[in-house]
Amino acid sequence: AQSVTQLDSHVSVSEGTPVLLRCNYSSSYSPSLFWYVQHPNKGLQLLLKYTSAATLVKGINGFEAEFKKSETSFHLTKPSAHMSDAAEYFCVVSKPGGGSNYKLTFGKGTLLTVNP
Amino acid sequence: NAGVTQTPKFQVLKTGQSMTLQCAQDMNHEYMSWYRQDPGMGLRLIHYSVGAGITDQGEVPNGYNVSRSTTEDFPLRLLSAAPSQTSVYFCASSSDRGVYGYTFGSGTRLTVV
């Protein structure tokens, strides 16, 4: 079985300071990992994805994440927060399901608040 | 713009009523899925399809039916709505078995009273 744990349900930062959103996963094999962002009353947008290539993955809007197999972690970072980064962030793991369909398992989300 | 289109955006149902949530994609994606989002739960898979004519159950399928008669469309049917089905529903599609992630629709907010 696979699972994903987002270690913080809520993170609050000041504008211009670094962002760290933590995610740990468990999987019996090398998974594909994703971060999605959801702005209020909007759908989900893919921020970045890890699919067994480079362990440091760069995404949109200045976000990046590092895959650390030894720590089973895939933390999301950004050097300097912007007000527009305020949203909910989901860490997602993908594994093969029935019929070779890769099913997504979502973490419970981390709400990022950015203070002026 | 190409993408996943969900209708309606909002819906209020009475307990026991039935309805169909529509999902259409114009990217020729084989793989489509329905998720529900509840506070503090993330997204949970309801049903999915790996191609026209093929569907399967996800994590929380009870009370929902799906069909996939065309590549483009993947409607979700609520047979007899219950208050526990109050949620936000997302449809998603992928062209590569989901390995590289899914494209999500903007969601349908459903309230059952």
CSV table of C-alpha atoms in Angstrom, one decimal:
chain,number,residue,atom,x,y,z
A,1,ALA,CA,0.0,0.0,0.0
A,2,GLN,CA,1.1,3.5,-0.5
A,3,SER,CA,0.4,6.6,1.5
A,4,VAL,CA,1.4,10.2,1.7
A,5,THR,CA,1.6,12.4,4.8
A,6,GLN,CA,1.8,16.1,4.8
A,7,LEU,CA,3.3,17.0,8.1
A,8,ASP,CA,1.7,20.4,8.6
A,9,SER,CA,-2.0,21.2,8.0
A,10,HIS,CA,-1.3,24.9,8.1
A,11,VAL,CA,1.9,27.0,7.5
A,12,SER,CA,2.1,30.7,7.9
A,13,VAL,CA,4.9,32.8,6.6
A,14,SER,CA,5.7,36.5,6.0
A,15,GLU,CA,5.9,37.8,2.4
A,16,GLY,CA,9.5,37.6,1.2
A,17,THR,CA,10.5,34.8,3.6
A,18,PRO,CA,11.2,31.1,2.6
A,19,VAL,CA,8.5,28.5,2.3
A,20,LEU,CA,8.8,24.9,3.4
A,21,LEU,CA,5.9,22.5,3.0
A,22,ARG,CA,6.8,19.0,4.2
A,23,CYS,CA,5.7,15.7,2.7
A,24,ASN,CA,6.6,12.1,3.5
A,25,TYR,CA,5.6,9.1,1.5
A,26,SER,CA,5.5,5.4,1.8
A,27,SER,CA,5.7,3.1,-1.2
A,28,SER,CA,6.9,-0.4,-1.9
A,29,TYR,CA,8.7,0.8,-5.1
A,30,SER,CA,9.9,4.0,-6.7
A,31,PRO,CA,6.8,6.2,-7.0
A,32,SER,CA,6.0,9.2,-9.1
A,33,LEU,CA,5.4,12.2,-6.9
A,34,PHE,CA,3.6,15.5,-7.5
A,35,TRP,CA,2.8,18.8,-5.8
A,36,TYR,CA,-0.6,20.4,-6.8
A,37,VAL,CA,-1.8,23.8,-5.7
A,38,GLN,CA,-5.4,24.8,-5.2
A,39,HIS,CA,-6.3,28.5,-4.9
A,40,PRO,CA,-9.6,29.3,-3.2
A,41,ASN,CA,-12.7,28.0,-5.1
A,42,LYS,CA,-10.5,26.9,-7.9
A,43,GLY,CA,-9.4,23.6,-9.4
A,44,LEU,CA,-6.0,21.9,-8.9
A,45,GLN,CA,-3.0,23.0,-10.8
A,46,LEU,CA,0.2,20.9,-11.2
A,47,LEU,CA,3.2,22.7,-9.6
A,48,LEU,CA,5.8,20.1,-10.3
A,49,LYS,CA,6.4,16.3,-10.7
A,50,TYR,CA,9.2,13.8,-9.9
A,51,THR,CA,9.3,10.7,-12.2
A,52,SER,CA,12.7,9.1,-11.4
A,53,ALA,CA,14.8,11.6,-13.3
A,54,ALA,CA,16.7,14.4,-11.5
A,55,THR,CA,16.0,14.4,-7.7
A,56,LEU,CA,15.8,18.2,-7.6
A,57,VAL,CA,12.7,19.2,-9.4
A,58,LYS,CA,11.8,22.7,-10.5
A,59,GLY,CA,8.2,23.8,-11.0
A,60,ILE,CA,6.2,26.8,-11.8
A,61,ASN,CA,6.2,30.1,-9.9
A,62,GLY,CA,9.6,29.5,-8.3
A,63,PHE,CA,8.8,26.4,-6.4
A,64,GLU,CA,11.0,23.4,-6.3
A,65,ALA,CA,11.1,20.0,-4.5
A,66,GLU,CA,13.8,17.5,-3.7
A,67,PHE,CA,13.2,13.8,-3.8
A,68,LYS,CA,15.1,12.1,-0.9
A,69,LYS,CA,14.7,8.3,-1.1
A,70,SER,CA,16.6,7.7,2.1
A,71,GLU,CA,14.2,9.9,4.0
A,72,THR,CA,11.2,9.1,1.9
A,73,SER,CA,10.5,12.8,1.6
A,74,PHE,CA,9.5,15.2,-1.1
A,75,HIS,CA,9.4,18.6,0.5
A,76,LEU,CA,8.3,21.7,-1.4
A,77,THR,CA,10.3,24.9,-1.1
A,78,LYS,CA,10.4,28.5,-2.4
A,79,PRO,CA,13.1,31.0,-1.5
A,80,SER,CA,10.7,34.0,-1.1
A,81,ALA,CA,7.0,33.9,-0.6
A,82,HIS,CA,4.6,36.1,-2.5
A,83,MET,CA,1.1,37.0,-1.5
A,84,SER,CA,-0.2,35.1,-4.5
A,85,ASP,CA,1.2,31.9,-3.1
A,86,ALA,CA,-1.5,31.8,-0.5
A,87,ALA,CA,-3.4,28.6,-1.3
A,88,GLU,CA,-3.7,24.9,-0.3
A,89,TYR,CA,-1.0,22.6,-1.4
A,90,PHE,CA,-1.3,18.8,-2.0
A,91,CYS,CA,1.4,16.2,-2.1
A,92,VAL,CA,0.4,13.3,-4.3
A,93,VAL,CA,1.9,9.9,-5.0
A,94,SER,CA,1.1,7.9,-8.1
A,95,LYS,CA,1.3,4.1,-8.4
A,96,PRO,CA,0.1,1.6,-11.0
A,97,GLY,CA,-3.4,0.5,-10.5
A,98,GLY,CA,-5.7,-1.8,-12.3
A,99,GLY,CA,-5.4,-1.9,-16.0
A,100,SER,CA,-2.0,-0.1,-15.8
A,101,ASN,CA,-3.7,3.1,-14.7
A,102,TYR,CA,-1.7,5.1,-12.4
A,103,LYS,CA,-3.8,6.1,-9.4
A,104,LEU,CA,-3.2,9.2,-7.4
A,105,THR,CA,-3.2,9.2,-3.6
A,106,PHE,CA,-3.5,12.6,-2.1
A,107,GLY,CA,-2.2,14.0,1.1
A,108,LYS,CA,-4.7,15.9,3.3
A,109,GLY,CA,-3.3,19.2,2.2
A,110,THR,CA,-1.3,22.1,3.7
A,111,LEU,CA,-2.9,25.5,3.8
A,112,LEU,CA,-0.3,28.2,3.2
A,113,THR,CA,-1.0,31.7,4.6
A,114,VAL,CA,1.3,34.6,3.5
A,115,ASN,CA,1.2,37.6,5.8
A,116,PRO,CA,2.1,41.1,4.5
B,1,ASN,CA,-8.8,26.6,-24.2
B,2,ALA,CA,-8.1,22.9,-24.2
B,3,GLY,CA,-8.7,21.2,-20.9
B,4,VAL,CA,-11.3,19.4,-18.7
B,5,THR,CA,-14.7,21.0,-18.5
B,6,GLN,CA,-17.1,20.2,-15.7
B,7,THR,CA,-20.8,21.2,-15.5
B,8,PRO,CA,-22.6,22.4,-13.5
B,9,LYS,CA,-20.3,24.5,-11.2
B,10,PHE,CA,-22.8,24.5,-8.3
B,11,GLN,CA,-25.8,22.3,-7.6
B,12,VAL,CA,-28.2,21.8,-4.7
B,13,LEU,CA,-30.2,18.6,-4.5
B,14,LYS,CA,-32.8,17.2,-2.1
B,15,THR,CA,-32.2,13.9,-0.5
B,16,GLY,CA,-33.2,11.1,-2.8
B,17,GLN,CA,-32.9,13.0,-6.0
B,18,SER,CA,-30.7,11.8,-8.8
B,19,MET,CA,-28.4,13.8,-11.1
B,20,THR,CA,-25.5,13.6,-13.4
B,21,LEU,CA,-22.3,15.6,-13.1
B,22,GLN,CA,-20.8,16.1,-16.6
B,23,CYS,CA,-17.1,16.0,-17.5
B,24,ALA,CA,-15.6,16.5,-20.9
B,25,GLN,CA,-12.0,16.7,-22.1
B,26,ASP,CA,-10.8,17.7,-25.6
B,27,MET,CA,-7.2,16.5,-25.2
B,28,ASN,CA,-7.9,12.9,-26.5
B,29,HIS,CA,-6.8,11.6,-23.1
B,30,GLU,CA,-7.5,7.9,-22.4
B,31,TYR,CA,-7.5,8.0,-18.7
B,32,MET,CA,-10.2,9.9,-16.7
B,33,SER,CA,-11.1,9.9,-13.1
B,34,TRP,CA,-13.6,11.3,-10.6
B,35,TYR,CA,-12.5,12.5,-7.1
B,36,ARG,CA,-14.4,14.1,-4.3
B,37,GLN,CA,-12.8,16.6,-1.9
B,38,ASP,CA,-13.9,17.0,1.7
B,39,PRO,CA,-12.3,19.2,4.3
B,40,GLY,CA,-9.2,17.7,5.8
B,41,MET,CA,-9.5,14.6,3.6
B,42,GLY,CA,-7.6,15.6,0.5
B,43,LEU,CA,-9.1,14.1,-2.6
B,44,ARG,CA,-10.4,10.6,-2.8
B,45,LEU,CA,-10.9,8.5,-5.9
B,46,ILE,CA,-14.5,7.6,-6.8
B,47,HIS,CA,-14.3,5.9,-10.2
B,48,TYR,CA,-11.9,5.9,-13.0
B,49,SER,CA,-11.7,4.8,-16.7
B,50,VAL,CA,-8.7,3.6,-18.8
B,51,GLY,CA,-10.6,4.1,-22.1
B,52,ALA,CA,-13.9,4.1,-23.8
B,53,GLY,CA,-16.1,1.3,-22.5
B,54,ILE,CA,-13.8,0.5,-19.5
B,55,THR,CA,-14.5,1.7,-16.0
B,56,ASP,CA,-13.6,0.6,-12.5
B,57,GLN,CA,-14.2,1.5,-8.9
B,58,GLY,CA,-11.9,3.7,-6.8
B,59,GLU,CA,-11.7,4.2,-3.1
B,60,VAL,CA,-15.2,5.5,-2.4
B,61,PRO,CA,-17.6,4.2,-5.2
B,62,ASN,CA,-20.8,3.6,-3.2
B,63,GLY,CA,-23.7,5.7,-4.4
B,64,TYR,CA,-22.1,6.6,-7.7
B,65,ASN,CA,-22.2,5.2,-11.2
B,66,VAL,CA,-20.1,6.1,-14.2
B,67,SER,CA,-20.0,5.2,-17.9
B,68,ARG,CA,-17.5,5.9,-20.7
B,69,SER,CA,-19.2,5.7,-24.1
B,70,THR,CA,-16.7,8.1,-25.8
B,71,THR,CA,-13.1,9.1,-25.1
B,72,GLU,CA,-14.2,12.7,-24.5
B,73,ASP,CA,-17.0,12.2,-21.9
B,74,PHE,CA,-17.0,10.7,-18.4
B,75,PRO,CA,-20.3,11.5,-16.6
B,76,LEU,CA,-20.8,10.7,-12.9
B,77,ARG,CA,-24.3,9.8,-11.8
B,78,LEU,CA,-25.6,10.1,-8.2
B,79,LEU,CA,-28.4,7.5,-8.0
B,80,SER,CA,-30.2,8.7,-4.8
B,81,ALA,CA,-28.5,11.7,-3.3
B,82,ALA,CA,-27.6,11.7,0.4
B,83,PRO,CA,-26.3,14.5,2.7
B,84,SER,CA,-23.0,12.5,3.0
B,85,GLN,CA,-22.5,13.2,-0.7
B,86,THR,CA,-22.2,16.9,-0.1
B,87,SER,CA,-18.7,17.6,-1.4
B,88,VAL,CA,-16.7,19.2,-4.2
B,89,TYR,CA,-16.3,16.9,-7.1
B,90,PHE,CA,-13.3,17.0,-9.5
B,91,CYS,CA,-12.9,15.3,-12.8
B,92,ALA,CA,-9.4,14.6,-14.1
B,93,SER,CA,-7.8,13.2,-17.2
B,94,SER,CA,-4.3,12.0,-18.4
B,95,SER,CA,-2.7,10.9,-21.6
B,96,ASP,CA,0.1,8.8,-20.2
B,97,ARG,CA,-1.5,6.4,-17.8
B,98,GLY,CA,-1.3,9.1,-15.1
B,99,VAL,CA,2.5,8.7,-14.8
B,100,TYR,CA,3.1,12.4,-15.3
B,101,GLY,CA,0.0,13.6,-13.4
B,102,TYR,CA,-3.5,14.5,-14.3
B,103,THR,CA,-5.2,17.7,-15.6
B,104,PHE,CA,-8.1,18.6,-13.3
B,105,GLY,CA,-11.4,20.4,-14.1
B,106,SER,CA,-12.5,23.4,-12.0
B,107,GLY,CA,-14.9,21.3,-9.9
B,108,THR,CA,-18.6,21.0,-9.1
B,109,ARG,CA,-19.8,22.0,-5.6
B,110,LEU,CA,-22.7,19.8,-4.6
B,111,THR,CA,-24.9,20.3,-1.6
B,112,VAL,CA,-27.5,17.7,-0.6
B,113,VAL,CA,-30.2,18.9,1.8
